[in-house]
Coordinates of N, CA and C and ligand atoms in Angstrom, one line a residue:
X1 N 13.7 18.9 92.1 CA 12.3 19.0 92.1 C 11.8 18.9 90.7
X2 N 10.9 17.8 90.2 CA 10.2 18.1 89.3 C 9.0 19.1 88.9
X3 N 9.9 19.9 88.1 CA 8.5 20.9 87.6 C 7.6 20.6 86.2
X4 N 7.9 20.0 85.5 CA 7.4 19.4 84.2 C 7.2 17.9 83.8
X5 N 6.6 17.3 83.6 CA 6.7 16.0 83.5 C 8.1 15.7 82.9
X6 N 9.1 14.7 83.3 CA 10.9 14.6 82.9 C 11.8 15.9 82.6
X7 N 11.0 16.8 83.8 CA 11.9 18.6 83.7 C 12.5 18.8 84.9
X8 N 13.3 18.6 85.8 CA 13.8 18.7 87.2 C 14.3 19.9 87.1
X9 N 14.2 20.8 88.0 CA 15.2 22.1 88.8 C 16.0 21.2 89.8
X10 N 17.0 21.5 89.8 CA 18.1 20.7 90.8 C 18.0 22.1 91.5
X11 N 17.4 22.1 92.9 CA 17.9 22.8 93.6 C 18.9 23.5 94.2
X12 N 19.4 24.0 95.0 CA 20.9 24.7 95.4 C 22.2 25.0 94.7
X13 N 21.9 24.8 93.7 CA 22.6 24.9 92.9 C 23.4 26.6 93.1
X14 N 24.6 26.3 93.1 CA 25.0 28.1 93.1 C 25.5 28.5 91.5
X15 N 25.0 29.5 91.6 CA 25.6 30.2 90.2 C 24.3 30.5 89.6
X16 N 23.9 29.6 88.2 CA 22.8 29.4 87.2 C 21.8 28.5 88.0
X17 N 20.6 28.8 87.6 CA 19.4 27.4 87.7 C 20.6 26.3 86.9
X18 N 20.0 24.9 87.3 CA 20.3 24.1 86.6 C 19.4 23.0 86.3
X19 N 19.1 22.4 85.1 CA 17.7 21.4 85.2 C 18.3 20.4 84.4
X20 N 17.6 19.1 84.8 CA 17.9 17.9 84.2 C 16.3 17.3 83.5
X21 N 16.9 17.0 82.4 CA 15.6 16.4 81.3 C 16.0 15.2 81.6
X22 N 15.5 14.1 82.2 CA 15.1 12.8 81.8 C 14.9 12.0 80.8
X23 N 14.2 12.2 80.1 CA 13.5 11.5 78.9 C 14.1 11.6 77.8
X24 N 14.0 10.6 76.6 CA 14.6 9.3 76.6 C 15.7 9.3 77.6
X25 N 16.7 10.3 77.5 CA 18.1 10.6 78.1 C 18.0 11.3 78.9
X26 N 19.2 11.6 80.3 CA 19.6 12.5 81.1 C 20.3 13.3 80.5
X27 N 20.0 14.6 80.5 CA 20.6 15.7 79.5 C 20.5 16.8 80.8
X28 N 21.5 17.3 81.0 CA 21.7 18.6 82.3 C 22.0 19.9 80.8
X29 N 21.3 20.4 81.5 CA 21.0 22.3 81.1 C 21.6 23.4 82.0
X30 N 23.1 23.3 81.8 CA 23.6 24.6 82.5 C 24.2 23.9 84.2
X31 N 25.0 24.3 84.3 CA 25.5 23.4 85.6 C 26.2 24.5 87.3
X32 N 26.0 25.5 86.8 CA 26.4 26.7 88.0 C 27.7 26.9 88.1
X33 N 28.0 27.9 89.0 CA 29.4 27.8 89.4 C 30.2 26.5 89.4
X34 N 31.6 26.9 89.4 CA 32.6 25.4 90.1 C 32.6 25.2 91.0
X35 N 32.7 24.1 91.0 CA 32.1 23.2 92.5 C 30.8 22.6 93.3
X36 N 30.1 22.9 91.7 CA 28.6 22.7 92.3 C 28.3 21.1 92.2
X37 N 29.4 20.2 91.3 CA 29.1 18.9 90.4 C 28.6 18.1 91.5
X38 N 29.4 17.7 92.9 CA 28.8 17.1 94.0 C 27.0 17.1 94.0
X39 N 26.7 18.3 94.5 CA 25.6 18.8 94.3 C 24.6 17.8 93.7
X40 N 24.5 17.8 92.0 CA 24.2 18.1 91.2 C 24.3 16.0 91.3
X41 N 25.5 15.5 91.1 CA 25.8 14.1 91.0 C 24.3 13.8 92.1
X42 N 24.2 14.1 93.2 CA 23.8 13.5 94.3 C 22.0 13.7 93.7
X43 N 21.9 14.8 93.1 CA 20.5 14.7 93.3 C 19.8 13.6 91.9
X44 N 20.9 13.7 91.1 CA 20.8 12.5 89.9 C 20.6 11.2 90.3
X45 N 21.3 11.1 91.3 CA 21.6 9.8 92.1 C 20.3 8.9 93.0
X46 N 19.7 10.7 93.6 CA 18.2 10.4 94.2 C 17.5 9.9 93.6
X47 N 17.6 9.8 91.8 CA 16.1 9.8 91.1 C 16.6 8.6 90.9
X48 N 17.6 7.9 91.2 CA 18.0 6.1 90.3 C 18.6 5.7 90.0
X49 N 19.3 7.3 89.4 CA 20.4 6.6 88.4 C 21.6 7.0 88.6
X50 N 22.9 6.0 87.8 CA 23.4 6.4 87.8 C 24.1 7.1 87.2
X51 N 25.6 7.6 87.6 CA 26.3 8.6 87.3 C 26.5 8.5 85.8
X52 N 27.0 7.5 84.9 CA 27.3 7.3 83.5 C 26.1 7.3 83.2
X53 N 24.9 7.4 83.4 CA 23.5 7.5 83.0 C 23.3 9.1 82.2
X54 N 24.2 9.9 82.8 CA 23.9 11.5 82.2 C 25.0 11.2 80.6
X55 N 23.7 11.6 80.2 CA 23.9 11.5 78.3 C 25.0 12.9 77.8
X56 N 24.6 13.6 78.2 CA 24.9 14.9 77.9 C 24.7 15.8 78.9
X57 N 25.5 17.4 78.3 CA 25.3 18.7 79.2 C 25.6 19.6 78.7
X58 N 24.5 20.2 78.2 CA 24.0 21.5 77.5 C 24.4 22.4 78.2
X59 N 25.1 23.4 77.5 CA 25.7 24.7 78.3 C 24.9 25.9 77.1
X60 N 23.8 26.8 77.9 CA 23.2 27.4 77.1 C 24.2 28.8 76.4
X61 N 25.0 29.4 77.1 CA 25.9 29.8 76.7 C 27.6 29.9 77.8
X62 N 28.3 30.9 77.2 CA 29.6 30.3 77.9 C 29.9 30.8 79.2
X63 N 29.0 32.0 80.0 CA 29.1 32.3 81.2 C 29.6 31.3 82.2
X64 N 30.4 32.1 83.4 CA 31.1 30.8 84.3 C 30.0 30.5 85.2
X65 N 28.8 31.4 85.8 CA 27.8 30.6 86.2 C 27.1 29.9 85.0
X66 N 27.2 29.5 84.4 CA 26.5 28.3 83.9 C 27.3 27.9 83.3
X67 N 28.5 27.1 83.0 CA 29.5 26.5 82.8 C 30.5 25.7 84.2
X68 N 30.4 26.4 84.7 CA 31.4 26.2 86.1 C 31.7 24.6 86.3
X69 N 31.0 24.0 86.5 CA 31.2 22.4 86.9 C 30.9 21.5 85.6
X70 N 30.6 22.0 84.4 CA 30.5 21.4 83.5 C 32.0 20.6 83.3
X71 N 32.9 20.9 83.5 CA 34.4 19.6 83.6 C 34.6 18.8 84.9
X72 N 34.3 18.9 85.9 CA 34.1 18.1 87.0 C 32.6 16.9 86.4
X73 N 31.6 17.3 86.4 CA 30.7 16.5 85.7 C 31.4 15.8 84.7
X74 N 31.8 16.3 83.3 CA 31.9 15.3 82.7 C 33.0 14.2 82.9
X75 N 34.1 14.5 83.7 CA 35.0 13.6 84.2 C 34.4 12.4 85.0
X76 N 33.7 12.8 85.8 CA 32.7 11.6 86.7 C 31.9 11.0 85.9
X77 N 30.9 11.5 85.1 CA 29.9 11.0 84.0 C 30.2 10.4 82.8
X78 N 31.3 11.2 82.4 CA 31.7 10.7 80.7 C 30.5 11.4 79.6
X79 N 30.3 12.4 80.1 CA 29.1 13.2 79.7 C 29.9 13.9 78.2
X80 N 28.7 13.8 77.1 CA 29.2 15.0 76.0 C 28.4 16.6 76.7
X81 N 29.7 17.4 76.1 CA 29.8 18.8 76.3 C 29.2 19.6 75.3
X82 N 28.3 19.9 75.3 CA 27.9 20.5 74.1 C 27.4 22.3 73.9
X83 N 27.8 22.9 73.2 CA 27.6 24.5 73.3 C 27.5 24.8 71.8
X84 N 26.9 26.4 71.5 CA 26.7 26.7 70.4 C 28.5 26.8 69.9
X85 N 28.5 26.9 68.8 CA 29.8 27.3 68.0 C 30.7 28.2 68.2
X86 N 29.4 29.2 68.6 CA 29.5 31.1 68.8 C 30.4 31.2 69.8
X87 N 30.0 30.1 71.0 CA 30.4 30.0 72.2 C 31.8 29.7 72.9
X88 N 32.1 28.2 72.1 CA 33.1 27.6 72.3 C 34.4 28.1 72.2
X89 N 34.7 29.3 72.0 CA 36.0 29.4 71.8 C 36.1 30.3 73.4
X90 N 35.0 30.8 74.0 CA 35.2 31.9 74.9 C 34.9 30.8 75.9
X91 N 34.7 29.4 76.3 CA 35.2 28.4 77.1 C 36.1 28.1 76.9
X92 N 37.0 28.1 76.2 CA 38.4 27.2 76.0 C 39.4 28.3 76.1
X93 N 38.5 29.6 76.1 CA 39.8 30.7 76.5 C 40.6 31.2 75.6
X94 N 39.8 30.9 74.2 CA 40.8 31.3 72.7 C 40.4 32.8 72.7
X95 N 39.2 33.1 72.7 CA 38.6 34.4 72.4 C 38.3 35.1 73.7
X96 N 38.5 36.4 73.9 CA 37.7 36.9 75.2 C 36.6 36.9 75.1
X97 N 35.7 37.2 76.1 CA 34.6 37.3 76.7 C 34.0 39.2 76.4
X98 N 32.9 38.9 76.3 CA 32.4 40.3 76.1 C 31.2 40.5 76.8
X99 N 31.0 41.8 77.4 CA 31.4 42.9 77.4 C 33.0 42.9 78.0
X100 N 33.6 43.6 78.0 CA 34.9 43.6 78.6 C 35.4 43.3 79.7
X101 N 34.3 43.6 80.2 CA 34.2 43.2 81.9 C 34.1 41.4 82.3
X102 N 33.6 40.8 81.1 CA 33.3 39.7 81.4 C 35.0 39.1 81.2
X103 N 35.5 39.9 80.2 CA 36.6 39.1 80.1 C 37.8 39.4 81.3
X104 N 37.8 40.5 81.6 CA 38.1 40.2 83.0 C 38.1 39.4 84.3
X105 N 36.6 39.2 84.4 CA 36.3 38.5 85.3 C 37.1 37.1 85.0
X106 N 36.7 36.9 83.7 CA 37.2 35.5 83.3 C 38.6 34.7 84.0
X107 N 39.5 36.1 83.7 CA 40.6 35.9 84.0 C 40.9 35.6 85.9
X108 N 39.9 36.0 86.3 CA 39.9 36.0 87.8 C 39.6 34.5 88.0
X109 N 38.3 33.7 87.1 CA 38.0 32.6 87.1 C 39.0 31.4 87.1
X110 N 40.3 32.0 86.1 CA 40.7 30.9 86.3 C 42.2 30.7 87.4
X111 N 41.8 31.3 88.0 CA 42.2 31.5 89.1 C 41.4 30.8 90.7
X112 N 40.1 30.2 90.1 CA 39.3 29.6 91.0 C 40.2 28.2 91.1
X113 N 40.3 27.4 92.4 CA 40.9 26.3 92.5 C 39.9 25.1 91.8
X114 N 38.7 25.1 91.4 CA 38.2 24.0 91.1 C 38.1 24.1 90.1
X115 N 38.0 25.4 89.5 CA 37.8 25.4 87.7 C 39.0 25.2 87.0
X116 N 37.7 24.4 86.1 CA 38.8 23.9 84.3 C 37.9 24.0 83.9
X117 N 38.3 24.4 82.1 CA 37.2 24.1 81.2 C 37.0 22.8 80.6
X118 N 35.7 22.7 80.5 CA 34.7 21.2 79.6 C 36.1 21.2 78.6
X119 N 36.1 19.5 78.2 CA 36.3 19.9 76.5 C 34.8 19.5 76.0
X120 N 35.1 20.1 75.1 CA 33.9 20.4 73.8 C 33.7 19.2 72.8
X121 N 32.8 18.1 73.0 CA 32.7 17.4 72.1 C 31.5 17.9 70.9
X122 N 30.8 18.4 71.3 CA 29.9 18.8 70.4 C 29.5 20.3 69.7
X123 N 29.3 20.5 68.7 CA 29.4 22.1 69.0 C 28.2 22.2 68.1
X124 N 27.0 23.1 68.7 CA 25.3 23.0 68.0 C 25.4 24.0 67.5
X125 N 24.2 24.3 66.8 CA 23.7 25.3 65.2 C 22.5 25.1 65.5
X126 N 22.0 26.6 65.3 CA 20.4 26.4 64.5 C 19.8 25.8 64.4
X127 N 18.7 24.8 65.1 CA 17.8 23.8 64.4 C 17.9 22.7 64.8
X128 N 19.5 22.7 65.3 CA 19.6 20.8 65.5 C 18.6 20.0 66.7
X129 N 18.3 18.5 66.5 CA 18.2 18.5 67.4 C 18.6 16.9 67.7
X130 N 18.8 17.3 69.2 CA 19.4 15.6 70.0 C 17.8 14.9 70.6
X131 N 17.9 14.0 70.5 CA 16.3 13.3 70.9 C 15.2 14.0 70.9
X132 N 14.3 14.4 72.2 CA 13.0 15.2 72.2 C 13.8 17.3 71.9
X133 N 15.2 17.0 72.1 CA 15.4 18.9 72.5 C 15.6 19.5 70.8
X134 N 15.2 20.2 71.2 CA 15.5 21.0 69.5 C 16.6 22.6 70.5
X135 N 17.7 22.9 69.6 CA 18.1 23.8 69.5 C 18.1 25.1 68.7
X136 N 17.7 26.0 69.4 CA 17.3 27.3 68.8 C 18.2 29.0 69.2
X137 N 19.2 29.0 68.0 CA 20.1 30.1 68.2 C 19.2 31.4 68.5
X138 N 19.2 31.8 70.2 CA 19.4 32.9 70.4 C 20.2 33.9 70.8
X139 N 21.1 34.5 70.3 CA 22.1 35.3 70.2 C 21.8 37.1 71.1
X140 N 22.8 37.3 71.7 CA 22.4 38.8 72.0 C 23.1 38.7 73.9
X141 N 23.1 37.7 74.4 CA 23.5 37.9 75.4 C 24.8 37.4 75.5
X142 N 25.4 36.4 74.4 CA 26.6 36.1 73.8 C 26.2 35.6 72.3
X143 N 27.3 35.7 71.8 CA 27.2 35.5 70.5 C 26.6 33.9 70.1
X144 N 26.9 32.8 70.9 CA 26.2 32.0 70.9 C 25.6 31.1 71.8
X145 N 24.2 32.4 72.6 CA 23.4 32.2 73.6 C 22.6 31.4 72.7
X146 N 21.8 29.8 73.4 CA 21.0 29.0 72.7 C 19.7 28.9 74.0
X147 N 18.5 28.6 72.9 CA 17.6 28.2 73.7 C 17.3 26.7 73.5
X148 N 16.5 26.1 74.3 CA 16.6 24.9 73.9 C 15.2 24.6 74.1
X149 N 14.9 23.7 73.0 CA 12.9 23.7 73.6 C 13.1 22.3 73.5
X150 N 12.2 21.7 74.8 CA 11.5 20.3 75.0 C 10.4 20.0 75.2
X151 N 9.7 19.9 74.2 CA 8.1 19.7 74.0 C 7.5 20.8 74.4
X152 N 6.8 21.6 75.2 CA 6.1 22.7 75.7 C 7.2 23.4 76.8
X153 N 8.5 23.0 77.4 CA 9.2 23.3 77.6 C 10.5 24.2 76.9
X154 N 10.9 25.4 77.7 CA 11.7 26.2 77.0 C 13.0 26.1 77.6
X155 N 14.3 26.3 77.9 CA 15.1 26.5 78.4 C 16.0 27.8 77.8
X156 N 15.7 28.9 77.9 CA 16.1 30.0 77.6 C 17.5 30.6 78.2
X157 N 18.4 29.9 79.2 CA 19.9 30.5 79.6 C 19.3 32.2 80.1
X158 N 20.0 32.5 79.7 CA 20.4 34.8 80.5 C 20.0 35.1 78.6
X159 N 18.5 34.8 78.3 CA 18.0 35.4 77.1 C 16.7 36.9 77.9
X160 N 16.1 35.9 78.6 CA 15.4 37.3 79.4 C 15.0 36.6 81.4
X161 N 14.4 37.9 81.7 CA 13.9 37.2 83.0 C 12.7 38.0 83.1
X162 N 12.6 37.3 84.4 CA 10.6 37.2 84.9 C 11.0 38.3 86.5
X163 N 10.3 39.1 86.4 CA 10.1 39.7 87.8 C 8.7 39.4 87.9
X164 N 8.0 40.9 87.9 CA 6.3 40.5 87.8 C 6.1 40.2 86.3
X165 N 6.8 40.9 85.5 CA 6.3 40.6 84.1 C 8.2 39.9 83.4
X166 N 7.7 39.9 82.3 CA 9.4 39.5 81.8 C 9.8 40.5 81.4
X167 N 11.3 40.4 81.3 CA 12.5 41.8 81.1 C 13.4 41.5 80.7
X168 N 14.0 42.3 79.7 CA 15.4 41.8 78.8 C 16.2 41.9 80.0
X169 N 17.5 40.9 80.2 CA 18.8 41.0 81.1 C 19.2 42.4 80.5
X170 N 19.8 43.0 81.8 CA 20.1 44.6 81.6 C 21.3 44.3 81.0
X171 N 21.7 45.6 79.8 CA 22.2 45.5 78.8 C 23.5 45.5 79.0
X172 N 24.5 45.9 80.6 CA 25.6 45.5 80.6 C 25.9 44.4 80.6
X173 N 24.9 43.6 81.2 CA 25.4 41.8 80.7 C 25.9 41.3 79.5
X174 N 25.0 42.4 78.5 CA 24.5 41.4 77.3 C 26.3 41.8 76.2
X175 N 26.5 41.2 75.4 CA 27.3 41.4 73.8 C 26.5 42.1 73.2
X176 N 25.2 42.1 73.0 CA 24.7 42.9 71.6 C 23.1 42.9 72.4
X177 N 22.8 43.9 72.8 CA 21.0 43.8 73.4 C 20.0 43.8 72.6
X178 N 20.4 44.3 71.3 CA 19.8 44.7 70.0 C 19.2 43.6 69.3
X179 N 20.0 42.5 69.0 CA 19.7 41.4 68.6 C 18.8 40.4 69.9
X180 N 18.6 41.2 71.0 CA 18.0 39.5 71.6 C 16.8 40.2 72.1
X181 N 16.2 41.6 71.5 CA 14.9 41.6 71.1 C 14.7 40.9 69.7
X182 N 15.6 40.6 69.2 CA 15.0 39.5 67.8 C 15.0 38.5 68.5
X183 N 15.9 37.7 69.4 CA 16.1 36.5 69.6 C 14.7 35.9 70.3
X184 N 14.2 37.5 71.2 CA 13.3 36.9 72.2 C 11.8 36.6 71.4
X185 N 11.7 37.5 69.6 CA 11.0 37.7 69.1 C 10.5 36.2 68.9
X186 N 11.5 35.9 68.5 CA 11.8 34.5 68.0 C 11.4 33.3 68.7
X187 N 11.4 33.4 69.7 CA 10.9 32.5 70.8 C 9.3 32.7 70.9
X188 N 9.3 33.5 71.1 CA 7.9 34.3 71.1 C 6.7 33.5 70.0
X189 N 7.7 33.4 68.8 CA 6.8 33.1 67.9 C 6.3 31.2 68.1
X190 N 7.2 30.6 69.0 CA 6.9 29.4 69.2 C 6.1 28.5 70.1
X191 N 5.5 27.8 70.0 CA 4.2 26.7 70.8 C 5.0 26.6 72.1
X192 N 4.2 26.8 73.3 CA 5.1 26.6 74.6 C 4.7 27.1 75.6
X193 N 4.7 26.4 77.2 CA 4.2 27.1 77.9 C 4.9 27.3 79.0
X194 N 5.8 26.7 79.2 CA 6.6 26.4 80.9 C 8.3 27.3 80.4
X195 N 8.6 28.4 80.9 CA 9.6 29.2 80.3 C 10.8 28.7 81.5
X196 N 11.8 28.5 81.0 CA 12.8 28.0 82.0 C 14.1 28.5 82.3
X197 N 14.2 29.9 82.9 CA 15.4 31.3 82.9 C 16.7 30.4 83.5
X198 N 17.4 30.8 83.1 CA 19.0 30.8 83.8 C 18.7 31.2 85.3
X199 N 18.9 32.0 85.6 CA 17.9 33.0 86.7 C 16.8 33.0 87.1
X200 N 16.6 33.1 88.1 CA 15.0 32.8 89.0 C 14.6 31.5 88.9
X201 N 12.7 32.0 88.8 CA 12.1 31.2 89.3 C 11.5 30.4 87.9
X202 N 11.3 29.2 87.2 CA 10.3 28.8 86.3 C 9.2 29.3 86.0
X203 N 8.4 29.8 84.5 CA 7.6 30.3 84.4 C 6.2 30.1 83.6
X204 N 4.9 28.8 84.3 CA 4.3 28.7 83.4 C 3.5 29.8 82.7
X205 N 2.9 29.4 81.8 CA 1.9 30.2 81.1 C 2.4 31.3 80.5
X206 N 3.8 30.9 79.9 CA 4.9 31.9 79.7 C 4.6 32.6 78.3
X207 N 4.2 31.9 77.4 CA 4.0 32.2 75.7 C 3.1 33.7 75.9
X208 N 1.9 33.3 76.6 CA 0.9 34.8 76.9 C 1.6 35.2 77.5
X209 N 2.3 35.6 78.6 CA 3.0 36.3 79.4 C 4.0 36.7 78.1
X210 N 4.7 36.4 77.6 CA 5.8 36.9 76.7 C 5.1 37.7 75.0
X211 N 4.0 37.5 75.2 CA 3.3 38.2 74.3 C 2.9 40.0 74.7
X212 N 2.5 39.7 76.2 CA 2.5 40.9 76.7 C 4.1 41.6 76.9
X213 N 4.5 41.3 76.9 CA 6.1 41.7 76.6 C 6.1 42.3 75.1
X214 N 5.9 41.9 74.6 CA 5.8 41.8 72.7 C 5.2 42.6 72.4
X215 N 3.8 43.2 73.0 CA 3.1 44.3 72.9 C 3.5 45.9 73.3
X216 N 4.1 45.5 74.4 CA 4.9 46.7 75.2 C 6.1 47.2 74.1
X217 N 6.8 46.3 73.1 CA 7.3 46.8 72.4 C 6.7 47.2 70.6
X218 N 5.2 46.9 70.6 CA 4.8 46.8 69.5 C 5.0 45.9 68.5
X219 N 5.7 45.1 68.8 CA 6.1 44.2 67.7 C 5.2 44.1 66.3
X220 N 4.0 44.4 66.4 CA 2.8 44.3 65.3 C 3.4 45.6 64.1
X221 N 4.1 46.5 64.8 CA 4.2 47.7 64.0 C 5.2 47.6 63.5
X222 N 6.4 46.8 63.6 CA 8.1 46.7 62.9 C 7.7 45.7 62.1
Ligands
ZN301 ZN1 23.8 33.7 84.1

């Protein structure tokens, strides 16, 4: 479903939301559980193109819902794998996963029959950017949770969510909760309107909506 002009939500996706940017390039944002690549191939396929057509696949951080089929994709596609720095080593299984629990679970993961990890051709920083996306280190939910902004578009991973108003992910999720009231500060401070969670539903008119957030914590007064 297109929600933004060259911004798709691939529906059914299990695990993470997953969206595909279009423009110049096909660039997938977050890919769900393992096993979802079918899925995901087919709806790419709806819009024209084809499979070697996906440029890349941004993994906003290293969770297995949004990671999961990222190596099934890029074997079909020939896709670059790209994640923050922070990230990369708790995909490839060098470092555990945090909170502790995650690295547990991890260990269950790979124990799933369809999962493998991406390899990692790319590894992002602060700032960079690939065609229209600019990358923006927000940290706090893992050490290298990224947001990704495309034009008035946000793609934010498990940095916060939207019920009726927005809400930091509860703190057992998170590595550090502390820092992703900076992170979200940080976002906050940027031109944008269409907010795009790992989780739920897409959220226009998100910049004022996330200001009221901002107020609730005072931000005027720190
Ligand atoms: Zn998630």
């Amino acid at each position: 479903m297109e929600i933004s002009q060259g911004v798709h939500l691939i529906k059914g996706v299990r695990g993470s939301n997953c969206y595909l940017v279009t423009h110049p390039e096909l660039t997938l944002i977050d890919t769900g559980m393992p096993g979802q690549h079918r899925k995901i191939l087919s709806y790419i396929t709806s819009l024209g193109y084809e499979n070697g057509k996906l440029r890349r696949i941004i993994l906003t951080h290293h969770d297995l819902d949004h990671m999961g089929s990222a190596a099934d994709l890029q074997r079909v596609t020939g896709a670059a794998v790209c994640i923050h720095r922070a990230d990369a080593d708790c995909v490839l299984g060098r470092s555990p996963r945090r909170p502790f629990w995650k690295a547990w679970l991890s260990s269950l993961a790979t124990l799933w029959p369809e999962f493998r990890p991406p390899e990692i051709t790319r590894l992002l920083e602060d700032g960079q950017n690939m065609d229209l996306l600019q990358v923006i280190h927000t940290p706090g939910h893992s050490a290298g949770s990224i947001t990704v902004k495309y034009g008035p578009v946000l793609f934010v991973g498990d940095l916060l969510r939207w019920g009726r108003v927005f809400k930091q992910t509860p703190r057992c999720f998170n590595e550090d909760s502390s820092a992703i009231r900076d992170s979200i500060k940080k976002i906050a401070s940027l031109d944008f309107d269409l907010l795009c969670p790992g989780h739920g539903k897409p959220v226009f008119g998100a910049s004022h909506k996330l200001r009221e957030l901002g107020s609730r914590w005072s931000w005027g007064r720190q």
